[in-house]
Coordinates of C-alpha atoms (C1' of nucleotides) in Angstrom, one line a residue:
Chain A
M223 CA -24.9 -132.9 3.2
T224 CA -21.7 -131.0 3.6
E225 CA -19.5 -131.2 0.6
Q226 CA -17.1 -134.0 1.0
K227 CA -13.5 -133.9 -0.1
V228 CA -10.2 -135.4 0.4
E229 CA -7.6 -132.7 1.0
A230 CA -4.6 -134.7 0.0
V231 CA -6.2 -135.6 -3.3
E232 CA -7.2 -132.1 -4.1
R233 CA -3.6 -131.0 -3.3
A234 CA -2.3 -133.5 -5.8
L235 CA -4.8 -132.4 -8.5
L236 CA -3.7 -128.8 -7.8
I237 CA -0.2 -129.8 -8.8
L238 CA -1.5 -131.2 -12.1
E239 CA -3.4 -127.9 -12.6
A240 CA -0.2 -126.0 -12.4
F241 CA 0.8 -127.2 -15.9
Q242 CA -0.2 -125.0 -18.7
E243 CA 0.4 -124.5 -22.4
G244 CA 4.0 -123.7 -23.2
E245 CA 5.3 -124.9 -19.8
E246 CA 6.5 -128.4 -20.5
E247 CA 8.6 -128.7 -17.5
L248 CA 8.2 -127.2 -14.0
P249 CA 10.9 -127.3 -11.4
L250 CA 10.0 -128.0 -7.8
S251 CA 10.3 -124.5 -6.7
T252 CA 8.0 -123.2 -9.4
L253 CA 5.4 -125.8 -8.4
A254 CA 5.7 -124.6 -4.9
L255 CA 5.1 -121.0 -6.0
K256 CA 2.2 -121.9 -8.3
T257 CA 0.4 -124.2 -5.8
G258 CA 1.3 -122.6 -2.5
L259 CA 2.3 -126.0 -1.2
Y260 CA 5.5 -126.8 0.8
K261 CA 8.2 -128.5 -1.2
S262 CA 8.1 -131.5 1.1
T263 CA 4.4 -131.8 0.5
I264 CA 4.9 -131.6 -3.2
L265 CA 7.5 -134.3 -3.2
R266 CA 5.3 -136.7 -1.4
L267 CA 2.3 -136.0 -3.6
C268 CA 4.4 -136.2 -6.7
A269 CA 5.8 -139.6 -5.8
S270 CA 2.3 -141.0 -6.0
L271 CA 1.4 -139.1 -9.1
E272 CA 4.6 -140.4 -10.7
R273 CA 4.1 -143.9 -9.7
F274 CA 0.7 -143.9 -11.6
G275 CA 2.2 -142.2 -14.6
Y276 CA 0.5 -138.8 -14.2
L277 CA 3.9 -137.1 -13.9
R278 CA 7.4 -137.7 -15.1
R279 CA 10.5 -136.5 -13.4
G280 CA 13.5 -135.5 -15.4
E281 CA 17.1 -136.0 -14.3
N282 CA 17.3 -132.3 -13.4
G283 CA 14.4 -132.8 -11.0
S284 CA 11.9 -131.0 -13.1
F285 CA 8.4 -132.4 -13.5
R286 CA 6.3 -132.8 -16.6
L287 CA 2.9 -134.4 -17.4
G288 CA 2.9 -138.1 -17.8
P289 CA 1.5 -140.6 -20.3
T290 CA -1.4 -141.8 -18.1
L291 CA -3.1 -138.5 -18.8
W292 CA -2.9 -139.1 -22.5
R293 CA -4.2 -142.7 -22.1
L294 CA -7.1 -141.7 -19.9
G295 CA -7.8 -138.6 -21.9
S296 CA -8.0 -140.8 -25.1
L297 CA -10.3 -143.2 -23.2
Y298 CA -12.5 -140.2 -22.2
R299 CA -12.8 -139.1 -25.8
R300 CA -13.5 -142.7 -27.1
S301 CA -16.2 -143.0 -24.5
F302 CA -18.3 -140.7 -26.7
D303 CA -18.3 -143.6 -29.2
L304 CA -17.8 -141.3 -32.2
G305 CA -15.9 -143.8 -34.4
E306 CA -13.4 -142.4 -36.9
Q307 CA -15.5 -140.2 -39.1
I308 CA -15.2 -136.9 -37.3
R309 CA -11.8 -136.1 -38.4
P310 CA -12.3 -136.7 -42.1
E311 CA -15.3 -134.4 -41.9
L312 CA -13.3 -131.7 -40.2
R313 CA -10.8 -132.0 -43.1
R314 CA -13.5 -131.6 -45.6
L315 CA -14.8 -128.6 -43.7
V316 CA -11.3 -127.0 -43.7
E317 CA -10.9 -127.7 -47.4
A318 CA -14.2 -126.2 -48.2
T319 CA -13.9 -123.1 -46.1
Q320 CA -10.2 -122.7 -45.4
E321 CA -11.1 -122.0 -41.8
T322 CA -10.7 -123.8 -38.5
A323 CA -13.2 -126.7 -38.0
S324 CA -14.1 -128.3 -34.6
F325 CA -16.3 -130.8 -32.9
Y326 CA -17.7 -130.2 -29.4
V327 CA -19.6 -132.1 -26.9
R328 CA -21.6 -130.9 -23.9
E329 CA -20.3 -131.6 -20.4
G330 CA -22.5 -130.1 -17.8
E331 CA -22.5 -126.3 -18.4
E332 CA -19.4 -126.4 -20.6
R333 CA -18.5 -127.6 -24.0
I334 CA -15.4 -129.6 -24.7
C335 CA -13.4 -129.5 -27.9
L336 CA -12.8 -133.2 -28.8
Y337 CA -11.6 -132.7 -32.3
R338 CA -10.3 -129.8 -34.2
L339 CA -8.4 -129.0 -37.4
N340 CA -6.9 -125.6 -37.6
S341 CA -7.1 -123.6 -40.8
P342 CA -3.9 -123.7 -42.9
R343 CA -3.9 -119.9 -43.0
A344 CA -1.3 -118.1 -40.9
V345 CA -3.9 -115.8 -39.5
R346 CA -6.6 -117.9 -38.1
H347 CA -8.7 -118.8 -35.1
H348 CA -6.3 -121.1 -33.4
L349 CA -7.9 -123.6 -31.0
D350 CA -6.6 -126.7 -29.2
E351 CA -8.3 -130.0 -28.6
G352 CA -9.0 -130.3 -25.0
A353 CA -10.2 -126.7 -24.7
R354 CA -13.1 -126.1 -22.3
L355 CA -15.4 -123.3 -23.4
P356 CA -18.7 -121.9 -22.1
L357 CA -21.9 -123.3 -23.3
H358 CA -23.8 -120.1 -23.3
S359 CA -21.6 -118.4 -25.9
G360 CA -20.2 -119.2 -29.3
A361 CA -22.2 -120.8 -32.1
A362 CA -21.3 -124.4 -31.1
G363 CA -22.3 -123.8 -27.5
R364 CA -25.6 -122.3 -28.4
V365 CA -26.3 -125.2 -30.8
L366 CA -25.5 -127.7 -28.1
L367 CA -27.9 -125.9 -25.7
A368 CA -30.6 -125.6 -28.3
F369 CA -30.6 -129.3 -29.4
D370 CA -30.3 -130.5 -25.8
G371 CA -33.6 -129.2 -24.7
A372 CA -33.1 -125.5 -23.9
Q373 CA -36.4 -123.6 -24.2
D374 CA -35.2 -119.9 -24.4
E375 CA -36.0 -117.9 -27.5
I376 CA -32.5 -118.1 -29.0
S377 CA -32.6 -121.8 -28.7
Q378 CA -36.0 -122.1 -30.3
T379 CA -34.7 -120.0 -33.2
I380 CA -31.6 -122.1 -33.6
R381 CA -33.7 -125.3 -33.5
G382 CA -36.0 -123.9 -36.1
Q383 CA -33.3 -123.0 -38.6
G384 CA -31.1 -126.0 -37.8
F385 CA -27.9 -124.0 -37.2
G386 CA -26.3 -121.3 -35.2
I387 CA -24.2 -118.3 -36.3
T388 CA -22.4 -115.9 -34.1
R389 CA -20.2 -112.9 -34.7
G390 CA -18.0 -111.6 -31.9
D391 CA -20.0 -113.5 -29.3
R392 CA -17.4 -115.3 -27.3
D393 CA -14.4 -113.6 -28.8
P394 CA -14.9 -110.1 -30.3
E395 CA -12.8 -111.0 -33.4
I396 CA -14.3 -114.4 -34.2
A397 CA -17.3 -115.5 -36.2
A398 CA -18.5 -119.0 -36.1
A399 CA -21.2 -121.2 -37.6
A400 CA -22.3 -124.5 -36.1
V401 CA -24.7 -127.4 -36.7
P402 CA -25.8 -130.2 -34.4
V403 CA -24.6 -133.7 -35.1
L404 CA -27.4 -136.2 -34.4
D405 CA -27.1 -139.9 -34.6
N406 CA -29.4 -142.2 -36.6
R407 CA -31.9 -142.1 -33.7
G408 CA -32.0 -138.3 -33.7
R409 CA -30.0 -137.9 -30.5
L410 CA -27.5 -135.1 -30.1
R411 CA -24.0 -136.3 -30.2
G412 CA -22.2 -133.0 -30.5
A413 CA -21.8 -129.9 -32.6
L414 CA -19.6 -129.3 -35.7
S415 CA -18.4 -125.8 -36.2
V416 CA -16.3 -123.6 -38.4
S417 CA -14.8 -120.5 -37.0
A418 CA -13.0 -117.6 -38.7
L419 CA -11.9 -114.1 -38.2
L420 CA -14.8 -111.7 -38.3
N421 CA -13.6 -109.8 -41.3
R422 CA -13.4 -112.9 -43.4
F423 CA -16.9 -114.1 -42.6
D424 CA -19.0 -112.3 -45.2
S425 CA -22.3 -113.7 -46.4
A426 CA -20.6 -115.8 -49.2
A427 CA -18.3 -117.4 -46.6
E428 CA -21.2 -117.9 -44.3
K429 CA -23.2 -119.8 -46.9
R430 CA -20.1 -121.9 -47.9
A431 CA -19.6 -122.8 -44.2
L432 CA -23.2 -123.7 -43.6
D433 CA -23.5 -125.8 -46.7
A434 CA -20.3 -127.7 -45.9
L435 CA -21.4 -128.1 -42.2
Q436 CA -24.8 -129.5 -43.2
E437 CA -23.3 -131.9 -45.6
S438 CA -20.9 -133.2 -43.0
A439 CA -23.5 -133.5 -40.3
E440 CA -25.7 -135.5 -42.7
R441 CA -22.8 -137.9 -43.5
L442 CA -22.1 -138.2 -39.8
R443 CA -25.7 -138.9 -39.1
G444 CA -25.4 -142.0 -41.3
A445 CA -22.2 -143.0 -39.7
L446 CA -23.1 -142.6 -36.0
S447 CA -25.3 -145.4 -34.7
R448 CA -25.8 -146.6 -31.2
D449 CA -27.0 -150.1 -30.8
Chain B
M21 CA 15.4 -143.2 0.7
T22 CA 12.2 -145.0 1.4
E23 CA 9.6 -144.7 -1.3
Q24 CA 7.3 -142.0 -0.4
K25 CA 3.6 -141.9 -1.2
V26 CA 0.3 -140.4 -0.2
E27 CA -2.1 -143.3 0.3
A28 CA -5.3 -141.2 -0.3
V29 CA -3.9 -140.0 -3.6
E30 CA -3.1 -143.5 -4.7
R31 CA -6.6 -144.6 -3.8
A32 CA -8.0 -141.9 -5.9
L33 CA -5.9 -142.8 -8.8
L34 CA -6.9 -146.5 -8.4
I35 CA -10.4 -145.4 -9.0
L36 CA -9.4 -143.8 -12.3
E37 CA -7.5 -146.9 -13.2
A38 CA -10.8 -148.9 -12.9
F39 CA -12.1 -147.4 -16.2
Q40 CA -11.3 -149.4 -19.2
E41 CA -12.3 -149.6 -22.9
G42 CA -15.9 -150.3 -23.4
E43 CA -16.9 -149.4 -19.8
E44 CA -18.1 -145.9 -20.2
E45 CA -20.0 -145.8 -16.9
L46 CA -19.2 -147.6 -13.7
P47 CA -21.7 -147.7 -10.8
L48 CA -20.5 -147.3 -7.3
S49 CA -20.7 -150.9 -6.4
T50 CA -18.7 -151.9 -9.5
L51 CA -16.0 -149.4 -8.5
A52 CA -16.0 -150.9 -5.0
L53 CA -15.5 -154.4 -6.5
K54 CA -12.8 -153.3 -8.9
T55 CA -10.8 -151.3 -6.5
G56 CA -11.4 -153.1 -3.2
L57 CA -12.2 -149.8 -1.6
Y58 CA -15.2 -149.2 0.7
K59 CA -18.1 -147.3 -0.9
S60 CA -17.9 -144.5 1.7
T61 CA -14.2 -144.2 0.8
I62 CA -15.0 -144.1 -2.9
L63 CA -17.6 -141.4 -2.5
R64 CA -15.3 -139.2 -0.6
L65 CA -12.5 -139.6 -3.1
C66 CA -14.8 -139.2 -6.0
A67 CA -16.2 -135.9 -4.6
S68 CA -12.7 -134.5 -5.0
L69 CA -12.1 -136.1 -8.4
E70 CA -15.4 -134.7 -9.6
R71 CA -14.7 -131.3 -8.3
F72 CA -11.6 -131.1 -10.5
G73 CA -13.3 -132.6 -13.5
Y74 CA -11.6 -136.0 -13.6
L75 CA -14.9 -137.7 -13.1
R76 CA -18.5 -137.0 -13.9
R77 CA -21.4 -138.4 -12.0
G78 CA -24.6 -139.2 -13.8
E79 CA -28.1 -138.8 -12.4
N80 CA -28.2 -142.6 -11.8
G81 CA -25.2 -142.3 -9.7
S82 CA -22.8 -143.9 -12.2
F83 CA -19.4 -142.5 -12.7
R84 CA -17.6 -141.8 -16.0
L85 CA -14.3 -140.2 -16.9
G86 CA -14.3 -136.4 -17.0
P87 CA -13.0 -133.7 -19.4
T88 CA -10.0 -132.7 -17.4
L89 CA -8.4 -135.9 -18.4
W90 CA -8.9 -135.0 -22.1
R91 CA -7.6 -131.5 -21.4
L92 CA -4.5 -132.6 -19.6
G93 CA -4.0 -135.5 -22.0
S94 CA -4.0 -133.1 -24.9
L95 CA -1.6 -130.9 -23.1
Y96 CA 0.7 -133.8 -22.5
R97 CA 0.6 -134.7 -26.2
R98 CA 1.2 -131.0 -27.2
S99 CA 4.2 -130.9 -24.8
F100 CA 6.1 -133.0 -27.4
D101 CA 5.9 -129.9 -29.6
L102 CA 5.2 -131.9 -32.8
G103 CA 3.1 -129.3 -34.6
E104 CA 0.3 -130.4 -36.9
Q105 CA 2.3 -132.4 -39.5
I106 CA 2.1 -135.8 -38.0
R107 CA -1.5 -136.6 -38.9
P108 CA -1.2 -135.6 -42.5
E109 CA 1.8 -137.9 -42.8
L110 CA -0.1 -140.7 -41.2
R111 CA -2.9 -140.2 -43.8
R112 CA -0.3 -140.4 -46.6
L113 CA 1.0 -143.6 -45.1
V114 CA -2.4 -145.2 -44.9
E115 CA -3.2 -144.1 -48.5
A116 CA 0.1 -145.5 -49.7
T117 CA -0.1 -148.8 -47.8
Q118 CA -3.7 -149.3 -46.9
E119 CA -2.5 -150.3 -43.4
T120 CA -2.5 -148.8 -40.0
A121 CA -0.1 -145.9 -39.4
S122 CA 1.1 -144.7 -36.0
F123 CA 3.5 -142.3 -34.3
Y124 CA 5.1 -143.2 -31.0
V125 CA 7.3 -141.5 -28.5
R126 CA 9.5 -143.0 -25.8
E127 CA 8.6 -142.7 -22.2
G128 CA 11.0 -144.4 -19.9
E129 CA 10.9 -148.1 -20.8
E130 CA 7.6 -147.8 -22.7
R131 CA 6.4 -146.3 -26.0
I132 CA 3.3 -144.3 -26.2
C133 CA 1.1 -144.0 -29.2
L134 CA 0.4 -140.3 -29.7
Y135 CA -1.1 -140.5 -33.1
R136 CA -2.6 -143.2 -35.2
L137 CA -4.8 -143.7 -38.2
N138 CA -6.3 -147.1 -38.6
S139 CA -6.4 -148.8 -42.0
P140 CA -9.7 -148.5 -43.8
R141 CA -9.8 -152.3 -44.2
A142 CA -12.2 -154.2 -42.1
V143 CA -9.5 -156.7 -41.1
R144 CA -6.7 -154.7 -39.7
H145 CA -4.4 -154.1 -36.9
H146 CA -6.5 -151.9 -34.7
L147 CA -4.7 -149.7 -32.3
D148 CA -5.9 -146.8 -30.1
E149 CA -4.2 -143.5 -29.4
G150 CA -3.1 -143.5 -25.8
A151 CA -1.9 -147.1 -26.0
R152 CA 1.2 -147.9 -23.9
L153 CA 3.4 -150.6 -25.4
P154 CA 6.7 -152.1 -24.5
L155 CA 9.9 -150.6 -25.8
H156 CA 11.7 -153.8 -26.4
S157 CA 9.3 -155.3 -28.9
G158 CA 7.7 -154.2 -32.1
A159 CA 9.4 -152.3 -34.9
A160 CA 8.6 -148.9 -33.5
G161 CA 9.9 -149.8 -30.0
R162 CA 13.1 -151.2 -31.4
V163 CA 13.6 -148.1 -33.6
L164 CA 13.1 -145.8 -30.6
L165 CA 15.6 -147.8 -28.6
A166 CA 18.1 -147.9 -31.4
F167 CA 18.0 -144.2 -32.1
D168 CA 18.0 -143.2 -28.5
G169 CA 21.4 -144.7 -27.7
A170 CA 21.0 -148.4 -27.2
Q171 CA 24.2 -150.3 -28.0
D172 CA 23.0 -153.9 -28.4
E173 CA 23.5 -155.7 -31.7
I174 CA 19.9 -155.4 -32.9
S175 CA 20.0 -151.6 -32.3
Q176 CA 23.2 -151.3 -34.2
T177 CA 21.7 -153.1 -37.1
I178 CA 18.6 -150.9 -37.1
R179 CA 20.7 -147.7 -36.9
G180 CA 22.8 -149.0 -39.8
Q181 CA 19.9 -149.6 -42.0
G182 CA 17.8 -146.7 -40.8
F183 CA 14.6 -148.7 -40.1
G184 CA 13.2 -151.6 -38.3
I185 CA 11.0 -154.4 -39.4
T186 CA 9.4 -157.1 -37.3
R187 CA 7.2 -160.0 -38.0
G188 CA 5.2 -161.6 -35.2
D189 CA 7.3 -159.9 -32.6
R190 CA 4.9 -158.2 -30.2
D191 CA 1.8 -159.9 -31.6
P192 CA 2.2 -163.2 -33.5
E193 CA -0.1 -162.1 -36.3
I194 CA 1.3 -158.6 -36.8
A195 CA 4.1 -157.3 -39.0
A196 CA 5.4 -153.8 -38.7
A197 CA 7.9 -151.4 -40.2
A198 CA 9.1 -148.3 -38.5
V199 CA 11.5 -145.4 -39.0
P200 CA 12.8 -142.8 -36.6
V201 CA 11.6 -139.2 -36.9
L202 CA 14.5 -136.8 -36.3
D203 CA 14.2 -133.1 -36.1
N204 CA 16.4 -130.6 -38.1
R205 CA 19.1 -131.0 -35.4
G206 CA 19.1 -134.7 -35.7
R207 CA 17.4 -135.4 -32.4
L208 CA 15.0 -138.2 -32.0
R209 CA 11.4 -137.0 -31.8
G210 CA 9.6 -140.3 -32.2
A211 CA 9.0 -143.2 -34.5
L212 CA 6.6 -143.6 -37.4
S213 CA 5.3 -147.1 -38.1
V214 CA 3.0 -149.0 -40.4
S215 CA 1.6 -152.2 -39.1
A216 CA -0.3 -154.9 -40.9
L217 CA -1.5 -158.5 -40.6
L218 CA 1.4 -160.8 -41.2
N219 CA 0.0 -162.5 -44.3
R220 CA -0.4 -159.2 -46.1
F221 CA 3.2 -158.1 -45.5
D222 CA 5.0 -159.7 -48.4
S223 CA 8.2 -158.2 -49.8
A224 CA 6.3 -155.8 -52.1
A225 CA 4.2 -154.5 -49.2
E226 CA 7.3 -154.1 -47.1
K227 CA 9.1 -152.1 -49.8
R228 CA 6.0 -149.9 -50.3
A229 CA 5.8 -149.3 -46.5
L230 CA 9.4 -148.4 -46.1
D231 CA 9.4 -146.1 -49.1
A232 CA 6.4 -144.2 -47.7
L233 CA 7.8 -144.2 -44.2
Q234 CA 11.1 -142.7 -45.3
E235 CA 9.4 -140.0 -47.4
S236 CA 7.2 -139.1 -44.5
A237 CA 10.1 -139.0 -42.0
E238 CA 12.0 -136.8 -44.4
R239 CA 9.2 -134.3 -44.7
L240 CA 8.7 -134.3 -40.9
R241 CA 12.4 -133.7 -40.5
G242 CA 12.0 -130.5 -42.4
A243 CA 8.9 -129.5 -40.4
L244 CA 10.1 -130.3 -36.9
S245 CA 12.4 -127.7 -35.5
R246 CA 13.2 -126.8 -32.0
D247 CA 14.6 -123.4 -31.4
Chain C
dC115 C1' 34.6 -116.8 -0.4
dC116 C1' 30.0 -115.5 0.6
dT117 C1' 25.2 -115.5 -0.4
dA118 C1' 21.1 -117.1 -2.5
dT119 C1' 18.4 -120.7 -4.1
dC120 C1' 17.6 -125.2 -5.2
dG121 C1' 16.1 -130.0 -3.9
dT122 C1' 16.1 -133.4 0.0
dT123 C1' 15.4 -135.3 4.5
dC124 C1' 13.4 -135.7 8.9
dT125 C1' 10.0 -135.6 12.8
dG126 C1' 6.5 -134.0 16.3
dT127 C1' 1.8 -132.9 16.0
dC128 C1' -2.9 -133.2 15.0
dA129 C1' -6.8 -133.6 12.2
dA130 C1' -7.6 -136.0 7.9
dG131 C1' -9.2 -140.1 6.3
dC132 C1' -10.7 -144.6 7.0
dA133 C1' -13.4 -148.7 8.3
dG134 C1' -17.5 -150.3 8.5
dA135 C1' -22.1 -150.3 10.6
dA136 C1' -26.6 -148.6 9.9
dC137 C1' -29.9 -146.8 7.1
dG138 C1' -33.3 -145.6 3.3
dA139 C1' -34.4 -146.4 -1.5
dT140 C1' -35.0 -149.4 -5.3
dG141 C1' -35.3 -153.6 -7.8
dT142 C1' -36.2 -158.5 -8.0
dT143 C1' -38.3 -162.8 -6.8
dC144 C1' -42.0 -165.6 -5.2
Chain D
dG31 C1' -47.9 -157.6 -1.6
dA32 C1' -44.2 -159.4 1.2
dA33 C1' -39.6 -160.7 1.7
dC34 C1' -35.1 -160.4 0.2
dA35 C1' -31.1 -158.5 -2.1
dT36 C1' -28.5 -154.8 -3.6
dC37 C1' -27.8 -150.2 -4.4
dG38 C1' -26.2 -145.6 -2.7
dT39 C1' -25.9 -142.6 1.4
dT40 C1' -24.8 -141.0 6.0
dC41 C1' -22.4 -141.1 10.2
dT42 C1' -18.7 -141.4 13.8
dG43 C1' -14.8 -143.3 16.8
dC44 C1' -10.3 -144.3 16.1
dT45 C1' -5.8 -144.5 14.1
dT46 C1' -2.2 -143.1 11.6
dG47 C1' -1.4 -140.5 7.5
dA48 C1' 0.0 -136.2 6.1
dC49 C1' 1.5 -131.9 7.0
dA50 C1' 4.4 -127.9 8.4
dG51 C1' 8.5 -126.3 8.4
dA52 C1' 13.2 -126.6 10.1
dA53 C1' 17.7 -128.2 8.9
dC54 C1' 20.7 -129.7 5.6
dG55 C1' 23.8 -130.5 1.5
dA56 C1' 24.4 -129.2 -3.4
dT57 C1' 24.8 -125.9 -6.9
dA58 C1' 24.8 -121.4 -9.0
dG59 C1' 25.8 -116.5 -9.0
dG60 C1' 28.1 -112.3 -7.5

DNA sequence: CCTATCGTTCTGTCAAGCAGAACGATGTTC
DNA sequence: GAACATCGTTCTGCTTGACAGAACGATAGG
């Protein structure tokens, strides 16, 4: 069938898409510029978005994202039923490796960063929770593919060794190691990864990362159950 | 002026409102029941929501919340520009008190829980990030009001003593202590709180919570700057 | 004072969106 | 195995929701 849609809804969502990192507030005219919508259209759409808490309007007329997004976003993350053990494991990983640690889940052909703890070092691979990244690149992406049934040669290798390591795959300056997180029934729940600048990821660092990752995944396996 | 709205947009947002804790997936017929919308209407609206990543559709036709909510929700939280110091302070608070620690911000006449770390105890005041709570009750709500300009007598008392304590205010079985978090310019950025079951919040526990809260707020004051 | 730009209001036009029936598929009960 | 119930899907006539975009008042800048 022909792809259905509701134009007005997509216009409203276009407005929400206009907000990006570092742009906390957007005035009406900037929204018009970014979305290509008429100001009168934006005002109508924003009235509805505001009523449901997706936007807030300041006294100066500027718009910013509203708390409903945080509420539903948190609900989304909790829908993965991961309990409260992920973050302590990320902390252990950061302590063991001094690098950034993250947890991803697969969503279609993307991976979503649900949890992350950045390295305390000033020069680091910075990453934000909420980030959407490709599945077919980066250690975590490849691990998610491999443990979710992919049959290509790389996936078979990753499954065989139980982890993935990439250097300069998704980002030319970043190296990463990742392991799958399975629950007590052996089902894939996500991927843990440690990422670092390439020049810091020598073989000793690699071993340290893998050891820590595997220990964390093992503990998580015990903690994650689905009745 | 008359309140503007876009009906189709509000219908779409109604669909997103249908999702609640513990209901990861909702089939079409349940959405129809919960929203009062016709199934054909829901399918059209959901096609647009899905296209923008607000919903995912499983192979069995059931809907669940999508990753865009997590991405925008994370963006919303980061728009408060709180850096990465909140969570370590929450951890310190939980370690010092063995109770649940949270951080709230004010949004209009509500407070939003941006960060929380639940107590490790089995019997505890459980709370989820993303929760929206009233401003006029609970220690954290009263502290936010007091340090954001409220002139009533309770607010003046709280400002004078620099913290708020409630027992059985919002929830009859819960006690809470809260302090304001100000930045290095003295502006209110949020409220830190510790909450516990009433019967565990004797005067020794109260003192322990307040001491830990004030230390955390002091460290956060040094860490939060806004140029 | 003039000009530019912002946000706000208004309304005629038209096609977007809805209601809701009909249908096929699947599951349940007897 | 048949009948029934419930699910999700498709289709279309009709109504009104939503838009485009002009006009306006307020504010800022030169």
